[in-house]
mmCIF file of C-alpha atoms and ligand atoms in Angstrom:
data_model
loop_
_atom_site.group_PDB
_atom_site.id
_atom_site.type_symbol
_atom_site.label_atom_id
_atom_site.label_comp_id
_atom_site.label_asym_id
_atom_site.label_seq_id
_atom_site.Cartn_x
_atom_site.Cartn_y
_atom_site.Cartn_z
ATOM 1 C CA UNK W 959 -0.027 -11.151 22.371
ATOM 2 C CA UNK W 960 -3.275 -10.351 20.534
ATOM 3 C CA UNK W 961 -6.138 -10.396 23.047
ATOM 4 C CA UNK W 962 -9.928 -10.197 22.913
ATOM 5 C CA UNK W 963 -12.107 -9.074 25.824
ATOM 6 C CA UNK W 964 -15.587 -10.620 25.974
ATOM 7 C CA UNK W 965 -18.227 -8.973 28.161
ATOM 8 C CA UNK W 966 -16.409 -5.768 27.207
ATOM 9 C CA UNK W 967 -18.971 -3.388 28.697
ATOM 10 C CA UNK W 968 -19.071 -5.080 32.103
ATOM 11 C CA UNK W 969 -17.311 -3.955 35.302
ATOM 12 C CA UNK W 970 -14.451 -6.388 34.668
ATOM 13 C CA UNK W 971 -14.636 -6.053 30.871
ATOM 14 C CA UNK W 972 -13.794 -2.357 31.018
ATOM 15 C CA UNK W 973 -10.994 -2.956 33.522
ATOM 16 C CA UNK W 974 -9.574 -5.690 31.262
ATOM 17 C CA UNK W 975 -9.563 -3.395 28.213
ATOM 18 C CA UNK W 976 -7.661 -0.784 30.240
ATOM 19 C CA UNK W 977 -5.158 -3.355 31.529
ATOM 20 C CA UNK W 978 -4.521 -4.849 28.069
ATOM 21 C CA UNK W 979 -4.003 -1.345 26.636
ATOM 22 C CA UNK W 980 -1.482 -0.574 29.399
ATOM 23 C CA UNK W 981 0.455 -3.871 29.230
ATOM 24 C CA UNK W 982 3.586 -4.011 27.109
ATOM 25 C CA UNK W 983 3.512 -6.947 24.692
ATOM 26 C CA UNK W 984 -0.302 -7.051 24.569
ATOM 27 C CA UNK W 985 -2.636 -5.620 21.928
ATOM 28 C CA UNK W 986 -6.407 -5.481 22.072
ATOM 29 C CA UNK W 987 -7.723 -6.949 18.810
ATOM 30 C CA UNK W 988 -11.363 -7.460 19.708
ATOM 31 C CA UNK W 989 -14.128 -6.565 22.164
ATOM 32 C CA UNK W 990 -17.317 -8.607 22.337
ATOM 33 C CA UNK W 991 -20.718 -7.954 23.857
ATOM 34 C CA UNK W 992 -23.979 -9.808 23.469
ATOM 35 C CA UNK W 993 -26.402 -9.234 20.594
ATOM 36 C CA UNK W 994 -28.504 -6.136 21.241
ATOM 37 C CA UNK W 995 -26.079 -4.607 23.751
ATOM 38 C CA UNK W 996 -26.056 -0.785 23.699
ATOM 39 C CA UNK W 997 -22.217 -1.002 23.662
ATOM 40 C CA UNK W 998 -22.125 -2.511 20.128
ATOM 41 C CA UNK W 999 -20.354 -0.238 17.639
ATOM 42 C CA UNK W 1000 -18.658 1.822 20.353
ATOM 43 C CA UNK W 1001 -14.867 2.037 20.548
ATOM 44 C CA UNK W 1002 -13.555 -0.260 23.295
ATOM 45 C CA UNK W 1003 -10.961 2.287 24.440
ATOM 46 C CA UNK W 1004 -13.569 5.004 24.849
ATOM 47 C CA UNK W 1005 -15.802 2.533 26.709
ATOM 48 C CA UNK W 1006 -12.959 1.836 29.147
ATOM 49 C CA UNK W 1007 -11.981 5.535 29.372
ATOM 50 C CA UNK W 1008 -8.426 4.955 28.070
ATOM 51 C CA UNK W 1009 -8.763 6.860 24.778
ATOM 52 C CA UNK W 1010 -9.476 5.689 21.246
ATOM 53 C CA UNK W 1011 -8.141 2.153 20.514
ATOM 54 C CA UNK W 1012 -9.758 1.712 17.080
ATOM 55 C CA UNK W 1013 -11.378 -1.532 18.211
ATOM 56 C CA UNK W 1014 -15.168 -1.557 17.873
ATOM 57 C CA UNK W 1015 -17.329 -3.658 20.181
ATOM 58 C CA UNK W 1016 -19.051 -6.381 18.120
ATOM 59 C CA UNK W 1017 -21.274 -9.428 18.718
ATOM 60 C CA UNK W 1018 -19.268 -11.693 16.373
ATOM 61 C CA UNK W 1019 -16.782 -13.698 18.494
ATOM 62 C CA UNK W 1020 -15.969 -16.273 15.787
ATOM 63 C CA UNK W 1021 -14.441 -13.704 13.407
ATOM 64 C CA UNK W 1022 -12.527 -11.947 16.190
ATOM 65 C CA UNK W 1023 -11.175 -15.133 17.841
ATOM 66 C CA UNK W 1024 -9.725 -16.208 14.464
ATOM 67 C CA UNK W 1025 -7.393 -13.176 14.581
ATOM 68 C CA UNK W 1026 -6.396 -13.529 18.255
ATOM 69 C CA UNK W 1027 -3.988 -15.449 20.492
ATOM 70 C CA UNK W 1028 -6.208 -15.291 23.564
ATOM 71 C CA UNK W 1029 -9.529 -14.251 25.079
ATOM 72 C CA UNK W 1030 -10.219 -12.775 28.509
ATOM 73 C CA UNK W 1031 -13.639 -13.806 29.762
ATOM 74 C CA UNK W 1032 -15.418 -12.455 32.850
ATOM 75 C CA UNK W 1033 -19.046 -12.877 31.767
ATOM 76 C CA UNK W 1034 -21.649 -15.471 32.803
ATOM 77 C CA UNK W 1035 -21.617 -19.311 32.809
ATOM 78 C CA UNK W 1036 -23.693 -19.874 29.631
ATOM 79 C CA UNK W 1037 -21.608 -17.334 27.707
ATOM 80 C CA UNK W 1038 -18.334 -18.778 29.006
ATOM 81 C CA UNK W 1039 -19.075 -22.356 27.931
ATOM 82 C CA UNK W 1040 -20.040 -21.080 24.456
ATOM 83 C CA UNK W 1041 -16.849 -18.974 24.236
ATOM 84 C CA UNK W 1042 -14.765 -22.001 25.319
ATOM 85 C CA UNK W 1043 -16.042 -24.010 22.346
ATOM 86 C CA UNK W 1044 -15.073 -21.139 20.019
ATOM 87 C CA UNK W 1045 -11.653 -20.773 21.698
ATOM 88 C CA UNK W 1046 -11.098 -24.503 21.112
ATOM 89 C CA UNK W 1047 -12.021 -24.087 17.442
ATOM 90 C CA UNK W 1048 -9.539 -21.203 17.133
ATOM 91 C CA UNK W 1049 -6.892 -23.091 19.220
ATOM 92 C CA UNK W 1050 -6.264 -20.051 21.450
ATOM 93 C CA UNK W 1051 -5.824 -19.264 25.154
ATOM 94 C CA UNK W 1052 -9.071 -18.812 27.112
ATOM 95 C CA UNK W 1053 -8.714 -17.093 30.495
ATOM 96 C CA UNK W 1054 -11.903 -17.612 32.517
ATOM 97 C CA UNK W 1055 -12.756 -15.486 35.550
ATOM 98 C CA UNK W 1056 -16.505 -16.098 35.340
ATOM 99 C CA UNK W 1057 -17.945 -17.531 38.568
ATOM 100 C CA UNK W 1058 -21.128 -19.469 39.290
ATOM 101 C CA UNK W 1059 -19.980 -22.322 37.009
ATOM 102 C CA UNK W 1060 -21.669 -25.653 37.800
ATOM 103 C CA UNK W 1061 -20.495 -29.240 37.212
ATOM 104 C CA UNK W 1062 -22.005 -29.533 33.684
ATOM 105 C CA UNK W 1063 -20.222 -26.280 32.763
ATOM 106 C CA UNK W 1064 -16.883 -27.707 33.939
ATOM 107 C CA UNK W 1065 -17.513 -30.819 31.821
ATOM 108 C CA UNK W 1066 -17.875 -28.573 28.753
ATOM 109 C CA UNK W 1067 -14.745 -26.614 29.682
ATOM 110 C CA UNK W 1068 -12.736 -29.837 30.110
ATOM 111 C CA UNK W 1069 -13.868 -30.886 26.622
ATOM 112 C CA UNK W 1070 -12.828 -27.520 25.153
ATOM 113 C CA UNK W 1071 -9.452 -27.824 26.907
ATOM 114 C CA UNK W 1072 -8.539 -30.658 24.535
ATOM 115 C CA UNK W 1073 -7.794 -27.914 21.973
ATOM 116 C CA UNK W 1074 -7.774 -24.621 23.887
ATOM 117 C CA UNK W 1075 -5.443 -23.597 26.686
ATOM 118 C CA UNK W 1076 -7.979 -22.844 29.426
ATOM 119 C CA UNK W 1077 -6.907 -21.037 32.584
ATOM 120 C CA UNK W 1078 -9.784 -20.801 35.058
ATOM 121 C CA UNK W 1079 -9.934 -19.387 38.564
ATOM 122 C CA UNK W 1080 -12.616 -18.008 40.883
ATOM 123 C CA UNK W 1081 -10.090 -15.320 41.750
ATOM 124 C CA UNK W 1082 -7.218 -14.099 39.572
ATOM 125 C CA UNK W 1083 -5.446 -12.044 42.250
ATOM 126 C CA UNK W 1084 -2.049 -12.967 43.635
ATOM 127 C CA UNK W 1085 -3.228 -12.386 47.214
ATOM 128 C CA UNK W 1086 -6.170 -14.805 47.123
ATOM 129 C CA UNK W 1087 -4.135 -17.539 45.460
ATOM 130 C CA UNK W 1088 -1.472 -17.172 48.144
ATOM 131 C CA UNK W 1089 -4.203 -17.229 50.772
ATOM 132 C CA UNK W 1090 -5.548 -20.521 49.357
ATOM 133 C CA UNK W 1091 -2.156 -22.136 49.976
ATOM 134 C CA UNK W 1092 -2.121 -20.840 53.552
ATOM 135 C CA UNK W 1093 -5.670 -22.092 54.163
ATOM 136 C CA UNK W 1094 -4.727 -25.562 52.868
ATOM 137 C CA UNK W 1095 -1.769 -25.683 55.203
ATOM 138 C CA UNK W 1096 -3.619 -24.392 58.285
ATOM 139 C CA UNK W 1097 -6.543 -26.791 57.650
ATOM 140 C CA UNK W 1098 -4.110 -29.715 57.424
ATOM 141 C CA UNK W 1099 -2.305 -28.636 60.589
ATOM 142 C CA UNK W 1100 -5.296 -27.919 62.826
ATOM 143 C CA UNK W 1101 -7.631 -30.818 62.045
ATOM 144 C CA UNK W 1102 -11.300 -31.151 62.995
ATOM 145 C CA UNK W 1103 -10.986 -29.584 66.475
ATOM 146 C CA UNK W 1104 -11.173 -26.284 64.651
ATOM 147 C CA UNK W 1105 -14.438 -25.477 62.831
ATOM 148 C CA UNK W 1106 -13.960 -23.833 59.429
ATOM 149 C CA UNK W 1107 -16.297 -21.029 58.352
ATOM 150 C CA UNK W 1108 -15.865 -18.939 55.199
ATOM 151 C CA UNK W 1109 -17.328 -15.439 55.164
ATOM 152 C CA UNK W 1110 -17.569 -13.236 52.072
ATOM 153 C CA UNK W 1111 -18.962 -9.829 51.148
ATOM 154 C CA UNK W 1112 -19.456 -8.330 47.685
ATOM 155 C CA UNK W 1113 -21.205 -5.399 45.993
ATOM 156 C CA UNK W 1114 -24.977 -5.326 45.583
ATOM 157 C CA UNK W 1115 -24.851 -6.273 41.854
ATOM 158 C CA UNK W 1116 -23.216 -9.682 42.320
ATOM 159 C CA UNK W 1117 -25.495 -12.471 41.075
ATOM 160 C CA UNK W 1118 -23.920 -15.712 42.366
ATOM 161 C CA UNK W 1119 -23.322 -17.077 45.877
ATOM 162 C CA UNK W 1120 -21.172 -18.262 47.486
ATOM 163 C CA UNK W 1121 -18.551 -16.345 45.529
ATOM 164 C CA UNK W 1122 -16.082 -18.208 43.316
ATOM 165 C CA UNK W 1123 -13.361 -17.169 45.747
ATOM 166 C CA UNK W 1124 -15.236 -18.549 48.765
ATOM 167 C CA UNK W 1125 -15.573 -21.880 46.947
ATOM 168 C CA UNK W 1126 -11.893 -21.829 45.951
ATOM 169 C CA UNK W 1127 -10.928 -21.231 49.591
ATOM 170 C CA UNK W 1128 -13.372 -23.962 50.683
ATOM 171 C CA UNK W 1129 -11.700 -26.377 48.245
ATOM 172 C CA UNK W 1130 -8.309 -25.459 49.679
ATOM 173 C CA UNK W 1131 -9.546 -26.123 53.224
ATOM 174 C CA UNK W 1132 -11.114 -29.436 52.185
ATOM 175 C CA UNK W 1133 -7.901 -30.483 50.417
ATOM 176 C CA UNK W 1134 -5.963 -29.683 53.600
ATOM 177 C CA UNK W 1135 -8.343 -31.902 55.545
ATOM 178 C CA UNK W 1136 -8.417 -34.538 52.808
ATOM 179 C CA UNK W 1137 -12.215 -34.478 52.569
ATOM 180 C CA UNK W 1138 -14.504 -33.851 49.561
ATOM 181 C CA UNK W 1139 -15.923 -30.319 49.872
ATOM 182 C CA UNK W 1140 -19.139 -31.362 48.112
ATOM 183 C CA UNK W 1141 -20.051 -33.739 50.945
ATOM 184 C CA UNK W 1142 -19.061 -31.466 53.837
ATOM 185 C CA UNK W 1143 -20.074 -27.940 52.827
ATOM 186 C CA UNK W 1144 -22.958 -26.105 54.517
ATOM 187 C CA UNK W 1145 -23.994 -23.326 52.161
ATOM 188 C CA UNK W 1146 -26.737 -21.712 54.292
ATOM 189 C CA UNK W 1147 -28.361 -21.948 57.727
ATOM 190 C CA UNK W 1148 -31.866 -20.932 58.767
ATOM 191 C CA UNK W 1149 -34.268 -21.966 61.521
ATOM 192 C CA UNK W 1150 -33.637 -24.844 63.943
ATOM 193 C CA UNK W 1151 -30.475 -26.200 62.355
ATOM 194 C CA UNK W 1152 -29.263 -28.329 65.252
ATOM 195 C CA UNK W 1153 -25.675 -28.151 66.463
ATOM 196 C CA UNK W 1154 -22.812 -27.901 64.025
ATOM 197 C CA UNK W 1155 -21.478 -31.200 62.649
ATOM 198 C CA UNK W 1156 -17.755 -31.600 63.324
ATOM 199 C CA UNK W 1157 -15.777 -31.368 60.096
ATOM 200 C CA UNK W 1158 -18.333 -29.321 58.157
ATOM 201 C CA UNK W 1159 -17.121 -26.319 56.176
ATOM 202 C CA UNK W 1160 -19.632 -23.460 56.472
ATOM 203 C CA UNK W 1161 -20.247 -20.561 54.085
ATOM 204 C CA UNK W 1162 -21.825 -17.182 54.853
ATOM 205 C CA UNK W 1163 -22.638 -14.536 52.246
ATOM 206 C CA UNK W 1164 -23.159 -10.771 52.531
ATOM 207 C CA UNK W 1165 -24.098 -8.412 49.685
ATOM 208 C CA UNK W 1166 -24.179 -4.625 49.682
ATOM 209 C CA UNK W 1167 -22.921 -1.327 48.340
ATOM 210 C CA UNK W 1168 -19.793 -1.234 46.206
ATOM 211 C CA UNK W 1169 -17.609 -3.775 48.043
ATOM 212 C CA UNK W 1170 -15.120 -5.173 45.496
ATOM 213 C CA UNK W 1171 -14.588 -8.461 47.370
ATOM 214 C CA UNK W 1172 -13.768 -9.476 50.943
ATOM 215 C CA UNK W 1173 -13.106 -13.007 52.193
ATOM 216 C CA UNK W 1174 -12.253 -14.471 55.584
ATOM 217 C CA UNK W 1175 -11.548 -18.064 56.500
ATOM 218 C CA UNK W 1176 -12.192 -18.551 60.190
ATOM 219 C CA UNK W 1177 -10.755 -21.503 62.129
ATOM 220 C CA UNK W 1178 -12.767 -21.558 65.372
ATOM 221 C CA UNK W 1179 -11.445 -23.763 68.153
ATOM 222 C CA UNK W 1180 -12.229 -24.101 71.844
ATOM 223 C CA UNK W 1181 -10.949 -20.868 73.387
ATOM 224 C CA UNK W 1182 -9.178 -19.470 70.330
ATOM 225 C CA UNK W 1183 -9.896 -18.405 66.771
ATOM 226 C CA UNK W 1184 -7.609 -17.957 63.796
ATOM 227 C CA UNK W 1185 -8.764 -15.760 60.887
ATOM 228 C CA UNK W 1186 -7.127 -15.460 57.458
ATOM 229 C CA UNK W 1187 -8.505 -12.617 55.314
ATOM 230 C CA UNK W 1188 -8.159 -10.917 51.955
ATOM 231 C CA UNK W 1189 -9.628 -7.573 50.916
ATOM 232 C CA UNK W 1190 -9.751 -6.568 47.264
ATOM 233 C CA UNK W 1191 -9.616 -2.773 47.041
ATOM 234 C CA UNK W 1192 -9.605 -2.453 43.252
ATOM 235 C CA UNK W 1193 -10.671 -4.652 40.296
ATOM 236 C CA UNK W 1194 -7.297 -4.035 38.629
ATOM 237 C CA UNK W 1195 -5.826 -6.898 40.716
ATOM 238 C CA UNK W 1196 -8.093 -9.383 38.909
ATOM 239 C CA UNK W 1197 -7.433 -7.853 35.468
ATOM 240 C CA UNK W 1198 -3.653 -7.871 35.966
ATOM 241 C CA UNK W 1199 -3.866 -11.527 37.028
ATOM 242 C CA UNK W 1200 -5.934 -12.383 33.942
ATOM 243 C CA UNK W 1201 -3.468 -10.734 31.539
ATOM 244 C CA UNK W 1202 -0.575 -12.453 33.316
ATOM 245 C CA UNK W 1203 -2.417 -15.770 32.885
ATOM 246 C CA UNK W 1204 -2.917 -15.152 29.152
ATOM 247 C CA UNK W 1205 0.782 -14.357 28.646
ATOM 248 C CA UNK W 1206 1.728 -17.478 30.647
ATOM 249 C CA UNK W 1207 -0.603 -19.616 28.532
ATOM 250 C CA UNK W 1208 0.773 -18.363 25.189
ATOM 251 C CA UNK W 1209 3.322 -21.179 24.745
ATOM 252 C CA UNK W 1210 1.590 -23.900 26.759
ATOM 253 C CA UNK W 1211 -0.021 -27.076 25.418
ATOM 254 C CA UNK W 1212 -3.831 -27.360 25.297
ATOM 255 C CA UNK W 1213 -5.171 -28.235 28.745
ATOM 256 C CA UNK W 1214 -7.051 -27.027 31.815
ATOM 257 C CA UNK W 1215 -4.938 -24.828 34.106
ATOM 258 C CA UNK W 1216 -5.497 -22.678 37.222
ATOM 259 C CA UNK W 1217 -3.892 -19.533 38.641
ATOM 260 C CA UNK W 1218 -1.842 -21.772 40.933
ATOM 261 C CA UNK W 1219 -0.157 -23.118 37.767
ATOM 262 C CA UNK W 1220 0.386 -19.595 36.439
ATOM 263 C CA UNK W 1221 1.885 -18.365 39.697
ATOM 264 C CA UNK W 1222 3.824 -21.558 40.431
ATOM 265 C CA UNK W 1223 2.038 -21.908 43.775
ATOM 266 C CA UNK W 1224 0.770 -25.482 43.510
ATOM 267 C CA UNK W 1225 1.735 -26.575 47.021
ATOM 268 C CA UNK W 1226 2.961 -24.403 49.888
HETATM 269 N N1 NDP T 1556 -12.149 -14.643 38.863
HETATM 270 C C1 NDP T 1556 -11.990 -13.368 39.252
HETATM 271 O O1 NDP T 1556 -10.883 -12.922 39.640
HETATM 272 C C2 NDP T 1556 -13.157 -12.455 39.170
HETATM 273 C C3 NDP T 1556 -14.339 -12.930 38.694
HETATM 274 N N2 NDP T 1556 -15.400 -12.094 38.507
HETATM 275 C C4 NDP T 1556 -16.566 -12.685 37.867
HETATM 276 O O2 NDP T 1556 -16.662 -12.191 36.534
HETATM 277 C C5 NDP T 1556 -18.013 -12.179 36.118
HETATM 278 C C6 NDP T 1556 -18.389 -10.791 35.610
HETATM 279 O O3 NDP T 1556 -18.346 -9.867 36.668
HETATM 280 P P1 NDP T 1556 -18.689 -8.328 36.428
HETATM 281 O O4 NDP T 1556 -17.775 -7.750 35.418
HETATM 282 O O5 NDP T 1556 -18.768 -7.707 37.766
HETATM 283 O O6 NDP T 1556 -20.170 -8.460 35.822
HETATM 284 P P2 NDP T 1556 -20.895 -7.525 34.766
HETATM 285 O O7 NDP T 1556 -22.334 -7.943 34.772
HETATM 286 O O8 NDP T 1556 -20.556 -6.096 35.031
HETATM 287 O O9 NDP T 1556 -20.222 -7.931 33.370
HETATM 288 C C7 NDP T 1556 -20.505 -9.081 32.642
HETATM 289 C C8 NDP T 1556 -20.565 -8.664 31.182
HETATM 290 O O10 NDP T 1556 -20.654 -9.825 30.365
HETATM 291 C C9 NDP T 1556 -21.665 -9.578 29.401
HETATM 292 N N3 NDP T 1556 -22.192 -10.817 28.840
HETATM 293 C C10 NDP T 1556 -23.029 -11.714 29.389
HETATM 294 N N4 NDP T 1556 -23.323 -12.686 28.515
HETATM 295 C C11 NDP T 1556 -22.671 -12.387 27.357
HETATM 296 C C12 NDP T 1556 -22.594 -12.985 26.090
HETATM 297 N N5 NDP T 1556 -23.239 -14.115 25.800
HETATM 298 N N6 NDP T 1556 -21.819 -12.409 25.141
HETATM 299 C C13 NDP T 1556 -21.149 -11.285 25.399
HETATM 300 N N7 NDP T 1556 -21.192 -10.634 26.587
HETATM 301 C C14 NDP T 1556 -21.946 -11.193 27.568
HETATM 302 C C15 NDP T 1556 -22.712 -8.796 30.172
HETATM 303 O O11 NDP T 1556 -23.639 -8.183 29.295
HETATM 304 P P3 NDP T 1556 -25.142 -7.922 29.847
HETATM 305 O O12 NDP T 1556 -25.005 -6.876 30.889
HETATM 306 O O13 NDP T 1556 -25.863 -7.479 28.607
HETATM 307 O O14 NDP T 1556 -25.642 -9.224 30.395
HETATM 308 C C16 NDP T 1556 -21.814 -7.812 30.902
HETATM 309 O O15 NDP T 1556 -21.467 -6.709 30.099
HETATM 310 C C17 NDP T 1556 -18.823 -12.656 37.323
HETATM 311 O O16 NDP T 1556 -19.048 -14.048 37.204
HETATM 312 C C18 NDP T 1556 -17.896 -12.363 38.497
HETATM 313 O O17 NDP T 1556 -18.149 -13.147 39.618
HETATM 314 C C19 NDP T 1556 -15.340 -10.762 38.806
HETATM 315 C C20 NDP T 1556 -14.193 -10.242 39.322
HETATM 316 C C21 NDP T 1556 -13.014 -11.028 39.555
HETATM 317 O O1 LIG T 1557 -18.383 -10.647 41.231
HETATM 318 C C1 LIG T 1557 -17.363 -10.069 41.673
HETATM 319 O O2 LIG T 1557 -17.279 -8.838 41.740
HETATM 320 C C2 LIG T 1557 -16.234 -10.897 42.097
HETATM 321 N N1 LIG T 1557 -16.297 -12.174 41.858
HETATM 322 C C3 LIG T 1557 -15.315 -13.147 42.137
HETATM 323 C C4 LIG T 1557 -15.871 -14.190 43.083
HETATM 324 O O3 LIG T 1557 -17.021 -14.638 42.872
HETATM 325 O O4 LIG T 1557 -15.184 -14.590 44.007
HETATM 326 C C5 LIG T 1557 -13.990 -12.568 42.547
HETATM 327 C C6 LIG T 1557 -14.041 -11.267 43.271
HETATM 328 O O5 LIG T 1557 -14.230 -11.503 44.626
HETATM 329 C C7 LIG T 1557 -15.039 -10.279 42.691
#
């Protein structure tokens, strides 16, 4: 499968280049960075420290997408919606790991999915997607006697909060409880907040150092507490998931898919 990495010079971009280069059946055919990036003109393999790949980083996605079967995209929301339109034009697979996407962004992605095969997830790792199924099941089993709080920590450079993973886990909990997350989530607390409303799903965010990604879903009841956690130790888990998603999407029809579809985990 011929793959392009956009955001090639980023933390995930470099890990994706390495993973594509190391995956049998995949070839890197393009690496994209934004106009003016110091990475332009550099060899993608050298950028990712995997040796020369003879693929220069460019700022011309249209030309590169036309020669590809899929694009791996861990960039930023505005870039991702623009890349989705180009992926639709080229009729290719678009794997989206970018987080911080808002409702209008999803509307654009849904439109692009009429022609592209879009696979989007706030977390591409096997572990987190398994965890989401467990959270859904525990939330459905325990009911509102147990308060749900979602705690996450990431490195100091992360720009969005709560993390895409925290929101994915919140959605899973809300699905388990059969409530809309949008109406029941508490994204921050400060000052005289009053007592907790039963049934709310709370989020707490920590940032610091080089933490790759840590998430806990806490079910706090009267006299006991259940905690389900995931710790990412290495970004390769996300990159491997993204490449697996691209390969899965190769022969699928245009549409909007998630990692649960890729992993066959829809309902535990
Ligand atoms: N779903 C998942 O499993 C995971 C998701 N993520 C998400 O992936 C995203 C990227 O994370 P990370 O790699 O740490 O961030 P980085 O900031 O290290 O990388 C993002 C890269 O994208 C580039 N970029 C931004 N806009 C454009 C554009 N228009 N065209 C081309 N390149 C562009 C940036 O360039 P510049 O620096 O010039 O802006 C940068 O090189 C985040 O949203 C993060 O939350 C991360 C890990 C796992
Ligand atoms: O920005 C990151 O680094 C990560 N972002 C994703 C998120 O927002 O959940 C996934 C992972 O935790 C790393």
